[in-house]
Amino acid sequence: AQSVTQLGSHVSVSEGALVLLRCNYSSSVPPYLFWYVQYPNQGLQLLLKYTSAATLVKGINGFEAEFKKSETSFHLTKPSAHMSDAAEYFCAVSGPNTGNQFYFGTGTSLTVIP
Amino acid sequence: EAGVTQSPTHLIKTRGQQATLRCSPISGHTSVYWYQQALGLGLQFLLWYDEGEERNRGNFPPRFSGRQFPNYSSELNVNALELEDSALYLCASSLAGVLDTQYFGPGTRLTVL
């Protein structure tokens, strides 16, 4: 079965510092990969997605993620954290081998320290 | 263009009652998904409907059921409510099935007392 692992359920960074949120997937076939953000008391909003085109994917709000097949990773980064980036971030996978299902990671809560 | 809408925003029920949650997808989207987001458990896949039929189901008991109407809106029913059913229930829709991006609604917060 497919799985998505997000390392670190809580990450804290200082305002202006690099944001790095980790995501690893298990798949023998390159999947479709997504990052979503959830602000308090809201639904999920798509940040970016990878669907086997360019390995470096740029998303909204200055975020980007790089697909690394050799490492089965899809880490999310942002060069400079802003206070408004504080939220819950979810990595998700779907694709031909997911049994018609979307698999989400358990989420990483990002805190931005002023 | 309107996004995914869900109603009600909040729902309070007592143990043993039934809850009905509603979702309207983005216009043109035929697939609707339901997820449960309980505290500390992340997003758990519940159900996937496409073109009026149930396509897949997560690891939930049969008292969680739903349907999709001809206009592609959907309803999630939870019978015989238990305290642990308290959670945020999220609905998502997509254009082309499970491989396409899912767009989420704001959720319905269900509290079971």
XYZ file of N, CA and C in Angstrom:
681
model
N 0.837 -1.198 0.000
C 0.000 0.000 0.000
C 0.872 1.247 0.000
N 0.314 2.280 -0.563
C 1.016 3.556 -0.575
C 1.083 4.144 0.820
N 2.147 4.907 1.075
C 2.185 5.655 2.321
C 2.988 6.921 2.106
N 2.703 7.871 2.946
C 3.407 9.144 2.927
C 3.879 9.417 4.343
N 5.136 9.756 4.494
C 5.700 10.039 5.808
C 6.168 11.475 5.867
N 5.652 12.184 6.825
C 6.121 13.550 7.065
C 6.954 13.532 8.349
N 8.218 13.824 8.207
C 9.120 13.822 9.354
C 8.994 15.128 10.112
N 8.678 15.004 11.389
C 8.515 16.202 12.205
C 7.078 16.669 12.217
N 6.374 16.409 13.303
C 4.985 16.845 13.389
C 4.897 18.341 13.724
N 5.984 18.869 14.285
C 6.034 20.288 14.614
C 7.383 20.845 14.182
N 7.353 21.951 13.467
C 8.572 22.633 13.046
C 8.444 24.106 13.404
N 9.489 24.652 14.012
C 9.522 26.077 14.352
C 10.676 26.746 13.636
N 10.414 27.882 13.038
C 11.469 28.653 12.380
C 11.292 30.119 12.763
N 12.367 30.853 12.673
C 12.301 32.292 12.906
C 11.827 32.996 11.645
N 11.154 34.095 11.817
C 10.723 34.879 10.665
C 11.951 35.254 9.831
N 11.848 35.010 8.514
C 12.961 35.285 7.613
C 13.886 34.105 7.377
N 13.739 33.058 8.166
C 14.586 31.871 8.021
C 14.015 30.922 6.981
N 14.864 29.974 6.570
C 14.446 28.957 5.602
C 13.413 28.018 6.220
N 12.398 27.704 5.435
C 11.420 26.702 5.831
C 11.704 25.414 5.061
N 11.808 24.298 5.773
C 11.998 22.989 5.154
C 11.060 22.004 5.830
N 10.096 21.497 5.082
C 9.169 20.489 5.592
C 9.375 19.223 4.768
N 9.572 18.110 5.477
C 9.996 16.887 4.811
C 8.832 15.945 4.511
N 8.923 15.308 3.353
C 7.918 14.343 2.929
C 8.602 13.231 2.146
N 8.369 11.998 2.557
C 8.853 10.829 1.818
C 7.670 9.946 1.481
N 7.723 9.327 0.316
C 6.632 8.474 -0.110
C 7.160 7.071 -0.377
N 6.281 6.130 -0.397
C 6.643 4.754 -0.737
C 5.893 4.402 -2.011
N 6.618 4.183 -3.045
C 5.995 3.797 -4.306
C 7.058 3.257 -5.252
N 6.718 2.220 -5.948
C 7.639 1.693 -6.952
C 7.474 2.407 -8.282
N 6.395 3.122 -8.392
C 6.103 3.894 -9.607
C 5.988 5.364 -9.205
N 6.696 6.257 -9.910
C 6.590 7.685 -9.549
C 5.138 8.120 -9.479
N 4.739 8.605 -8.339
C 3.345 8.992 -8.144
C 3.100 10.445 -8.488
N 1.879 10.871 -8.277
C 1.561 12.294 -8.259
C 1.697 12.744 -6.811
N 2.319 13.864 -6.584
C 2.589 14.339 -5.236
C 2.048 15.745 -5.058
N 1.534 16.009 -3.879
C 0.877 17.274 -3.598
C 1.313 17.788 -2.225
N 1.323 19.090 -2.086
C 1.411 19.737 -0.787
C 0.191 20.635 -0.628
N -0.461 20.462 0.526
C -1.598 21.290 0.884
C -1.279 22.041 2.172
N -1.930 23.192 2.354
C -1.798 23.960 3.588
C -3.191 24.131 4.199
N -3.239 24.047 5.523
C -4.502 24.237 6.224
C -4.316 25.295 7.304
N -4.989 26.420 7.146
C -4.985 27.457 8.164
C -6.040 27.113 9.217
N -5.902 27.635 10.418
C -6.833 27.277 11.492
C -8.292 27.428 11.096
N -9.053 26.387 11.410
C -10.500 26.367 11.173
C -10.877 26.531 9.703
N -10.002 26.099 8.826
C -10.299 26.159 7.399
C -10.045 24.810 6.750
N -10.494 24.684 5.495
C -10.186 23.481 4.728
C -8.770 23.532 4.190
N -8.431 22.579 3.362
C -7.083 22.497 2.794
C -7.004 23.272 1.485
N -5.868 23.915 1.295
C -5.631 24.685 0.075
C -4.398 24.124 -0.627
N -4.508 23.901 -1.929
C -3.382 23.350 -2.679
C -2.249 24.368 -2.780
N -1.043 23.936 -2.392
C 0.152 24.764 -2.540
C 0.828 24.501 -3.878
N 1.019 23.204 -4.175
C 1.677 22.820 -5.422
C 1.478 21.328 -5.653
N 1.784 20.898 -6.893
C 1.674 19.475 -7.196
C 2.706 19.077 -8.228
N 3.125 17.829 -8.164
C 4.060 17.231 -9.111
C 3.337 16.108 -9.850
N 3.409 16.186 -11.192
C 2.748 15.142 -11.990
C 3.656 14.666 -13.102
N 4.921 14.432 -12.794
C 5.920 13.863 -13.696
C 6.417 14.810 -14.780
N 6.280 16.081 -14.559
C 6.872 17.059 -15.476
C 8.199 17.515 -14.839
N 8.402 18.786 -14.674
C 9.631 19.299 -14.069
C 9.750 18.828 -12.634
N 10.960 18.453 -12.221
C 11.142 17.922 -10.864
C 11.095 19.017 -9.807
N 11.383 20.248 -10.184
C 11.267 21.366 -9.251
C 9.945 22.060 -9.534
N 9.085 22.042 -8.556
C 7.742 22.576 -8.724
C 7.593 23.847 -7.890
N 7.122 24.896 -8.521
C 6.881 26.144 -7.805
C 5.396 26.277 -7.504
N 5.109 26.705 -6.285
C 3.728 26.844 -5.883
C 3.385 28.263 -5.497
N 2.289 28.379 -4.759
C 1.851 29.705 -4.342
C 2.597 30.147 -3.093
N 2.544 31.453 -2.819
C 3.115 32.023 -1.585
C 4.614 31.792 -1.443
N 5.328 31.616 -2.558
C 6.777 31.471 -2.527
C 7.287 30.083 -2.184
N 6.417 29.110 -2.053
C 6.834 27.748 -1.749
C 7.238 26.997 -3.017
N 8.150 26.054 -2.850
C 8.512 25.155 -3.925
C 8.890 23.804 -3.346
N 8.858 22.788 -4.191
C 9.215 21.434 -3.753
C 9.956 20.741 -4.881
N 10.871 19.870 -4.498
C 11.663 19.148 -5.484
C 11.413 17.659 -5.366
N 11.045 17.044 -6.478
C 10.846 15.602 -6.534
C 12.206 14.937 -6.754
N 12.576 14.062 -5.814
C 13.830 13.319 -5.937
C 13.505 11.840 -5.902
N 13.523 11.233 -7.081
C 13.150 9.825 -7.190
C 14.107 8.929 -6.414
N 15.397 9.237 -6.470
C 16.393 8.392 -5.800
C 16.203 8.382 -4.286
N 15.643 9.450 -3.753
C 15.423 9.554 -2.316
C 13.942 9.356 -1.952
N 13.107 9.112 -2.919
C 11.636 9.038 -2.744
C 11.160 10.171 -1.832
N 11.593 11.388 -2.176
C 11.256 12.525 -1.341
C 10.597 13.625 -2.158
N 9.880 14.470 -1.456
C 9.213 15.625 -2.062
C 9.125 16.701 -0.990
N 10.278 17.211 -0.578
C 10.349 18.178 0.514
C 9.887 19.559 0.067
N 9.236 20.257 0.955
C 8.697 21.597 0.697
C 9.634 22.639 1.295
N 9.945 23.667 0.527
C 10.835 24.709 1.029
C 10.301 26.098 0.694
N 10.775 27.053 1.499
C 10.522 28.459 1.235
C 11.727 29.219 1.775
N 12.344 30.074 0.979
C 13.604 30.710 1.404
C 13.477 31.566 2.665
N 12.349 32.232 2.831
C 12.216 33.176 3.928
C 10.818 33.084 4.529
N 10.737 32.624 5.761
C 9.436 32.423 6.401
C 8.788 33.751 6.760
N 7.480 33.763 6.608
C 6.681 34.929 7.000
C 5.708 34.484 8.077
N 5.313 35.409 8.917
C 4.388 35.080 10.011
C 3.121 34.407 9.477
N 2.676 34.821 8.304
C 1.445 34.277 7.732
C 1.593 32.834 7.255
N 2.822 32.305 7.275
C 3.035 30.908 6.861
C 2.684 29.917 7.972
N 2.444 30.413 9.167
C 2.104 29.523 10.276
C 0.800 28.796 9.971
N 0.869 27.470 9.888
C -0.283 26.657 9.480
C 0.105 25.193 9.587
N -0.829 24.331 9.217
C -0.575 22.892 9.134
C -0.345 22.551 7.664
N 0.684 21.762 7.398
C 1.031 21.408 6.026
C 0.924 19.894 5.839
N 0.272 19.506 4.754
C 0.056 18.096 4.460
C 0.656 17.726 3.109
N 1.388 16.635 3.107
C 1.875 16.042 1.870
C 0.899 14.933 1.487
N 0.654 14.757 0.191
C -0.286 13.726 -0.248
C 0.232 13.067 -1.522
N -0.183 11.833 -1.740
C 0.230 11.080 -2.917
C -0.973 10.420 -3.557
N -0.973 10.400 -4.865
C -1.955 9.608 -5.602
C -1.249 9.117 -6.855
N -1.923 8.302 -7.630
C -1.293 7.808 -8.835
C -1.791 6.437 -9.210
N -1.226 5.874 -10.250
C -1.720 4.593 -10.769
C -1.663 3.470 -9.748
N -0.768 3.548 -8.785
C -0.623 2.458 -7.824
C -1.266 2.732 -6.476
N -2.153 3.713 -6.412
C -2.710 4.059 -5.107
C -4.085 3.427 -4.877
N -4.506 2.552 -5.743
C -5.794 1.909 -5.529
C -6.951 2.882 -5.526
N -6.892 3.863 -6.411
C -7.957 4.857 -6.499
C -8.142 5.617 -5.191
N -7.080 5.984 -4.583
C -7.180 6.675 -3.306
C -6.090 7.734 -3.189
N -6.426 8.763 -2.438
C -5.491 9.829 -2.114
C -4.959 9.529 -0.721
N -3.642 9.485 -0.545
C -3.069 9.243 0.771
C -2.417 10.523 1.288
N -2.793 10.904 2.497
C -2.231 12.096 3.113
C -1.255 11.703 4.217
N -0.228 12.526 4.385
C 0.628 12.389 5.548
C -0.096 12.892 6.779
N 0.544 12.736 7.923
C -0.091 13.114 9.188
C 0.013 14.604 9.476
N 0.732 15.318 8.625
C 0.768 16.762 8.774
C 1.949 17.262 9.578
N 2.396 18.471 9.255
C 3.445 19.169 10.007
C 2.930 20.547 10.358
N 2.949 20.839 11.632
C 2.519 22.154 12.100
C 3.711 23.101 12.089
N 3.601 24.162 11.329
C 4.693 25.135 11.223
C 4.398 26.341 12.110
N 5.339 26.637 12.994
C 5.274 27.840 13.829
C 6.352 28.803 13.365
N 5.992 30.076 13.206
C 6.964 31.091 12.813
C 7.154 32.042 13.987
N 8.395 32.120 14.428
C 8.724 32.926 15.614
C 9.158 34.330 15.181
N 8.545 35.361 15.768
C 8.907 36.726 15.339
C 10.339 37.093 15.721
N -15.374 31.944 -9.728
C -15.968 30.592 -9.671
C -16.068 30.156 -8.216
N -17.221 29.659 -7.829
C -17.424 29.242 -6.453
C -16.611 27.986 -6.176
N -16.108 27.911 -4.939
C -15.359 26.729 -4.538
C -16.287 25.675 -3.989
N -15.697 24.689 -3.338
C -16.470 23.633 -2.701
C -17.157 24.218 -1.466
N -18.434 23.955 -1.343
C -19.168 24.443 -0.182
C -19.689 23.278 0.638
N -19.740 23.490 1.960
C -20.221 22.462 2.858
C -21.199 23.081 3.849
N -22.179 22.269 4.231
C -23.124 22.731 5.243
C -23.537 21.559 6.123
N -23.847 21.804 7.389
C -23.656 23.085 8.069
C -22.184 23.303 8.445
N -21.879 24.458 8.974
C -20.522 24.726 9.428
C -20.224 23.960 10.707
N -21.186 23.961 11.590
C -21.078 23.249 12.862
C -22.329 22.407 13.067
N -22.131 21.267 13.711
C -23.251 20.368 13.982
C -23.010 19.724 15.336
N -23.981 19.854 16.207
C -23.870 19.244 17.532
C -24.961 18.200 17.673
N -24.557 16.986 18.005
C -25.472 15.868 18.165
C -25.155 15.139 19.464
N -26.085 14.289 19.858
C -25.817 13.447 21.021
C -25.585 12.011 20.559
N -24.953 11.262 21.411
C -24.612 9.871 21.097
C -25.853 9.091 20.686
N -25.734 8.321 19.606
C -26.841 7.513 19.117
C -27.673 8.181 18.025
N -27.561 9.499 17.910
C -28.308 10.197 16.865
C -27.658 9.995 15.501
N -28.310 10.545 14.484
C -27.781 10.510 13.126
C -27.380 11.922 12.702
N -26.326 12.005 11.910
C -25.882 13.303 11.383
C -25.858 13.242 9.859
N -26.270 14.340 9.241
C -26.224 14.451 7.779
C -25.416 15.676 7.406
N -24.387 15.483 6.613
C -23.512 16.555 6.181
C -23.627 16.678 4.670
N -23.551 17.891 4.165
C -23.759 18.135 2.741
C -22.574 18.842 2.105
N -22.399 18.562 0.818
C -21.260 19.101 0.079
C -21.686 19.410 -1.356
N -21.313 20.578 -1.814
C -21.516 20.934 -3.223
C -20.159 21.134 -3.877
N -19.863 20.380 -4.929
C -18.539 20.473 -5.554
C -18.416 21.706 -6.439
N -17.212 21.945 -6.885
C -16.977 22.994 -7.868
C -17.724 22.633 -9.155
N -18.304 23.630 -9.783
C -19.061 23.392 -11.007
C -18.194 22.668 -12.044
N -18.733 21.580 -12.576
C -18.002 20.805 -13.577
C -17.248 19.621 -13.001
N -17.047 19.600 -11.687
C -16.380 18.465 -11.046
C -17.382 17.346 -10.803
N -16.972 16.125 -11.150
C -17.885 15.001 -10.982
C -17.504 14.112 -9.805
N -16.271 14.243 -9.315
C -15.821 13.417 -8.195
C -15.908 14.184 -6.883
N -16.410 13.514 -5.865
C -16.510 14.077 -4.520
C -15.893 13.093 -3.534
N -15.104 13.622 -2.619
C -14.422 12.817 -1.614
C -14.798 13.325 -0.225
N -14.855 12.391 0.714
C -15.090 12.763 2.106
C -13.922 12.274 2.955
N -13.495 13.142 3.872
C -12.421 12.814 4.796
C -12.855 13.166 6.216
N -12.317 12.409 7.161
C -12.491 12.740 8.568
C -11.159 13.226 9.112
N -11.181 14.361 9.784
C -9.962 14.884 10.406
C -10.222 14.994 11.904
N -9.861 13.937 12.590
C -10.005 13.932 14.046
C -8.720 14.440 14.671
N -8.836 14.960 15.870
C -7.689 15.559 16.548
C -6.561 14.540 16.673
N -5.400 14.916 16.141
C -4.227 14.059 16.276
C -4.147 12.891 15.318
N -5.135 12.751 14.424
C -5.146 11.586 13.529
C -4.962 11.938 12.062
N -4.765 13.189 11.737
C -4.591 13.551 10.334
C -5.866 13.346 9.546
N -5.733 13.299 8.233
C -6.890 13.117 7.358
C -7.087 11.645 7.057
N -8.254 11.145 7.357
C -8.588 9.756 7.069
C -9.621 9.725 5.945
N -9.287 8.998 4.888
C -10.178 8.899 3.737
C -11.432 8.117 4.112
N -12.587 8.672 3.781
C -13.868 8.025 4.066
C -14.496 7.408 2.815
N -14.802 8.246 1.845
C -15.588 7.806 0.690
C -15.205 8.620 -0.539
N -15.368 7.975 -1.696
C -15.171 8.648 -2.978
C -16.373 8.338 -3.858
N -17.023 9.373 -4.365
C -18.130 9.235 -5.301
C -17.757 9.864 -6.634
N -18.175 9.192 -7.694
C -17.959 9.739 -9.026
C -19.129 9.331 -9.905
N -19.681 10.295 -10.605
C -20.821 10.047 -11.485
C -21.949 9.296 -10.774
N -22.168 9.651 -9.534
C -23.298 9.083 -8.801
C -23.049 7.735 -8.136
N -21.848 7.211 -8.294
C -21.588 5.885 -7.720
C -20.443 5.934 -6.711
N -20.492 5.068 -5.723
C -19.404 4.946 -4.762
C -18.264 4.195 -5.435
N -17.090 4.812 -5.499
C -15.934 4.220 -6.197
C -14.947 3.591 -5.235
N -14.883 4.113 -4.031
C -13.941 3.562 -3.073
C -14.362 3.985 -1.668
N -13.915 3.206 -0.705
C -14.313 3.434 0.660
C -13.121 3.200 1.571
N -12.964 4.056 2.554
C -11.891 3.883 3.513
C -12.278 2.884 4.592
N -11.414 2.743 5.570
C -11.600 1.751 6.624
C -12.503 2.308 7.735
N -13.765 2.464 7.424
C -14.753 2.971 8.364
C -15.936 2.006 8.406
N -16.631 1.948 9.552
C -17.777 1.031 9.657
C -18.934 1.456 8.751
N -19.856 0.522 8.500
C -20.975 0.785 7.581
C -21.900 1.899 8.028
N -21.823 2.297 9.301
C -22.711 3.378 9.727
C -22.309 4.721 9.120
N -21.145 4.742 8.481
C -20.752 5.894 7.658
C -21.172 5.580 6.224
N -22.071 6.362 5.695
C -22.536 6.126 4.335
C -22.808 7.457 3.661
N -23.078 7.381 2.381
C -23.358 8.629 1.686
C -23.976 8.363 0.339
N -24.110 9.422 -0.401
C -24.606 9.302 -1.768
C -24.240 10.545 -2.552
N -24.319 10.415 -3.858
C -24.072 11.551 -4.731
C -25.302 11.734 -5.613
N -25.730 12.931 -5.708
C -26.949 13.251 -6.438
C -26.639 13.548 -7.914
N -27.684 13.577 -8.760
C -27.455 13.852 -10.190
C -26.736 15.160 -10.467
N -26.847 16.132 -9.582
C -26.135 17.405 -9.792
C -24.725 17.357 -9.196
N -24.290 16.177 -8.790
C -22.956 15.876 -8.255
C -22.741 16.330 -6.820
N -23.716 16.975 -6.219
C -23.577 17.267 -4.803
C -23.636 15.951 -4.034
N -23.208 15.998 -2.791
C -23.098 14.759 -2.043
C -23.555 14.955 -0.602
N -23.890 13.853 -0.003
C -24.354 13.836 1.377
C -23.607 12.729 2.109
N -23.138 13.036 3.303
C -22.523 12.024 4.164
C -23.441 11.825 5.354
N -23.790 10.581 5.603
C -24.626 10.242 6.748
C -23.825 9.414 7.746
N -23.960 9.775 8.997
C -23.315 9.002 10.054
C -24.421 8.586 11.024
N -24.655 7.284 11.101
C -25.697 6.754 11.980
C -25.111 6.341 13.325
N -25.996 6.231 14.310
C -25.603 5.734 15.627
C -24.317 6.414 16.103
N -24.359 7.723 16.191
C -23.157 8.511 16.494
C -22.491 8.060 17.790
N -21.170 8.050 17.731
C -20.356 7.742 18.901
C -19.493 8.963 19.221
N -19.040 9.027 20.465
C -18.253 10.193 20.889
C -17.026 10.398 19.992
N -16.422 9.292 19.569
C -15.199 9.408 18.766
C -15.454 9.849 17.331
N -16.722 10.033 16.970
C -17.027 10.577 15.640
C -16.847 12.088 15.606
N -16.631 12.688 16.747
C -16.393 14.127 16.792
C -15.130 14.453 16.011
N -15.280 15.306 15.006
C -14.152 15.605 14.111
C -14.566 16.682 13.128
N -13.587 17.128 12.350
C -13.855 18.003 11.210
C -14.019 17.097 9.989
N -15.130 17.222 9.305
C -15.373 16.421 8.117
C -15.179 17.312 6.888
N -14.224 16.894 6.077
C -13.869 17.682 4.904
C -14.360 17.002 3.639
N -14.891 17.802 2.763
C -15.305 17.347 1.444
C -14.361 17.960 0.414
N -14.048 17.202 -0.608
C -13.213 17.705 -1.698
C -13.826 17.284 -3.016
N -13.521 18.029 -4.055
C -13.989 17.626 -5.383
C -12.835 17.697 -6.369
N -12.947 16.933 -7.437
C -11.949 16.982 -8.495
C -12.620 16.778 -9.835
N -11.875 17.148 -10.866
C -12.427 17.142 -12.217
C -12.373 15.761 -12.842
N -11.283 15.049 -12.588
C -11.038 13.846 -13.388
C -10.708 12.636 -12.538
N -11.309 12.518 -11.402
C -11.067 11.324 -10.615
C -9.870 11.461 -9.705
N -9.414 10.369 -9.188
C -8.484 10.381 -8.065
C -7.106 10.898 -8.443
N -6.748 10.924 -9.720
C -5.420 11.388 -10.092
C -5.352 12.903 -10.238
N -6.463 13.549 -10.173
C -6.499 14.988 -10.362
C -6.458 15.706 -9.018
N -6.116 16.966 -9.047
C -6.046 17.768 -7.829
C -7.397 17.791 -7.135
N -7.370 17.637 -5.820
C -8.588 17.741 -5.036
C -8.675 19.129 -4.416
N -9.846 19.719 -4.523
C -10.103 21.045 -3.963
C -11.051 20.874 -2.788
N -10.658 21.462 -1.657
C -11.364 21.194 -0.414
C -12.328 22.298 -0.018
N -13.400 21.899 0.634
C -14.300 22.833 1.276
C -13.806 23.184 2.656
N -14.519 24.076 3.345
C -14.077 24.529 4.669
C -14.344 23.528 5.782
N -15.170 22.528 5.506
C -15.422 21.498 6.503
C -16.663 21.732 7.340
N -17.129 20.646 7.925
C -18.212 20.672 8.923
C -17.642 20.131 10.220
N -17.754 20.920 11.267
C -17.280 20.477 12.586
C -18.420 19.758 13.285
N -18.270 18.439 13.454
C -19.274 17.620 14.130
C -18.828 17.370 15.566
N -19.687 17.705 16.488
C -19.427 17.443 17.902
C -20.499 16.506 18.409
N -20.065 15.388 18.996
C -20.989 14.412 19.554
C -20.863 14.451 21.074
N -21.975 14.730 21.730
C -21.959 14.855 23.195
C -22.511 13.601 23.859
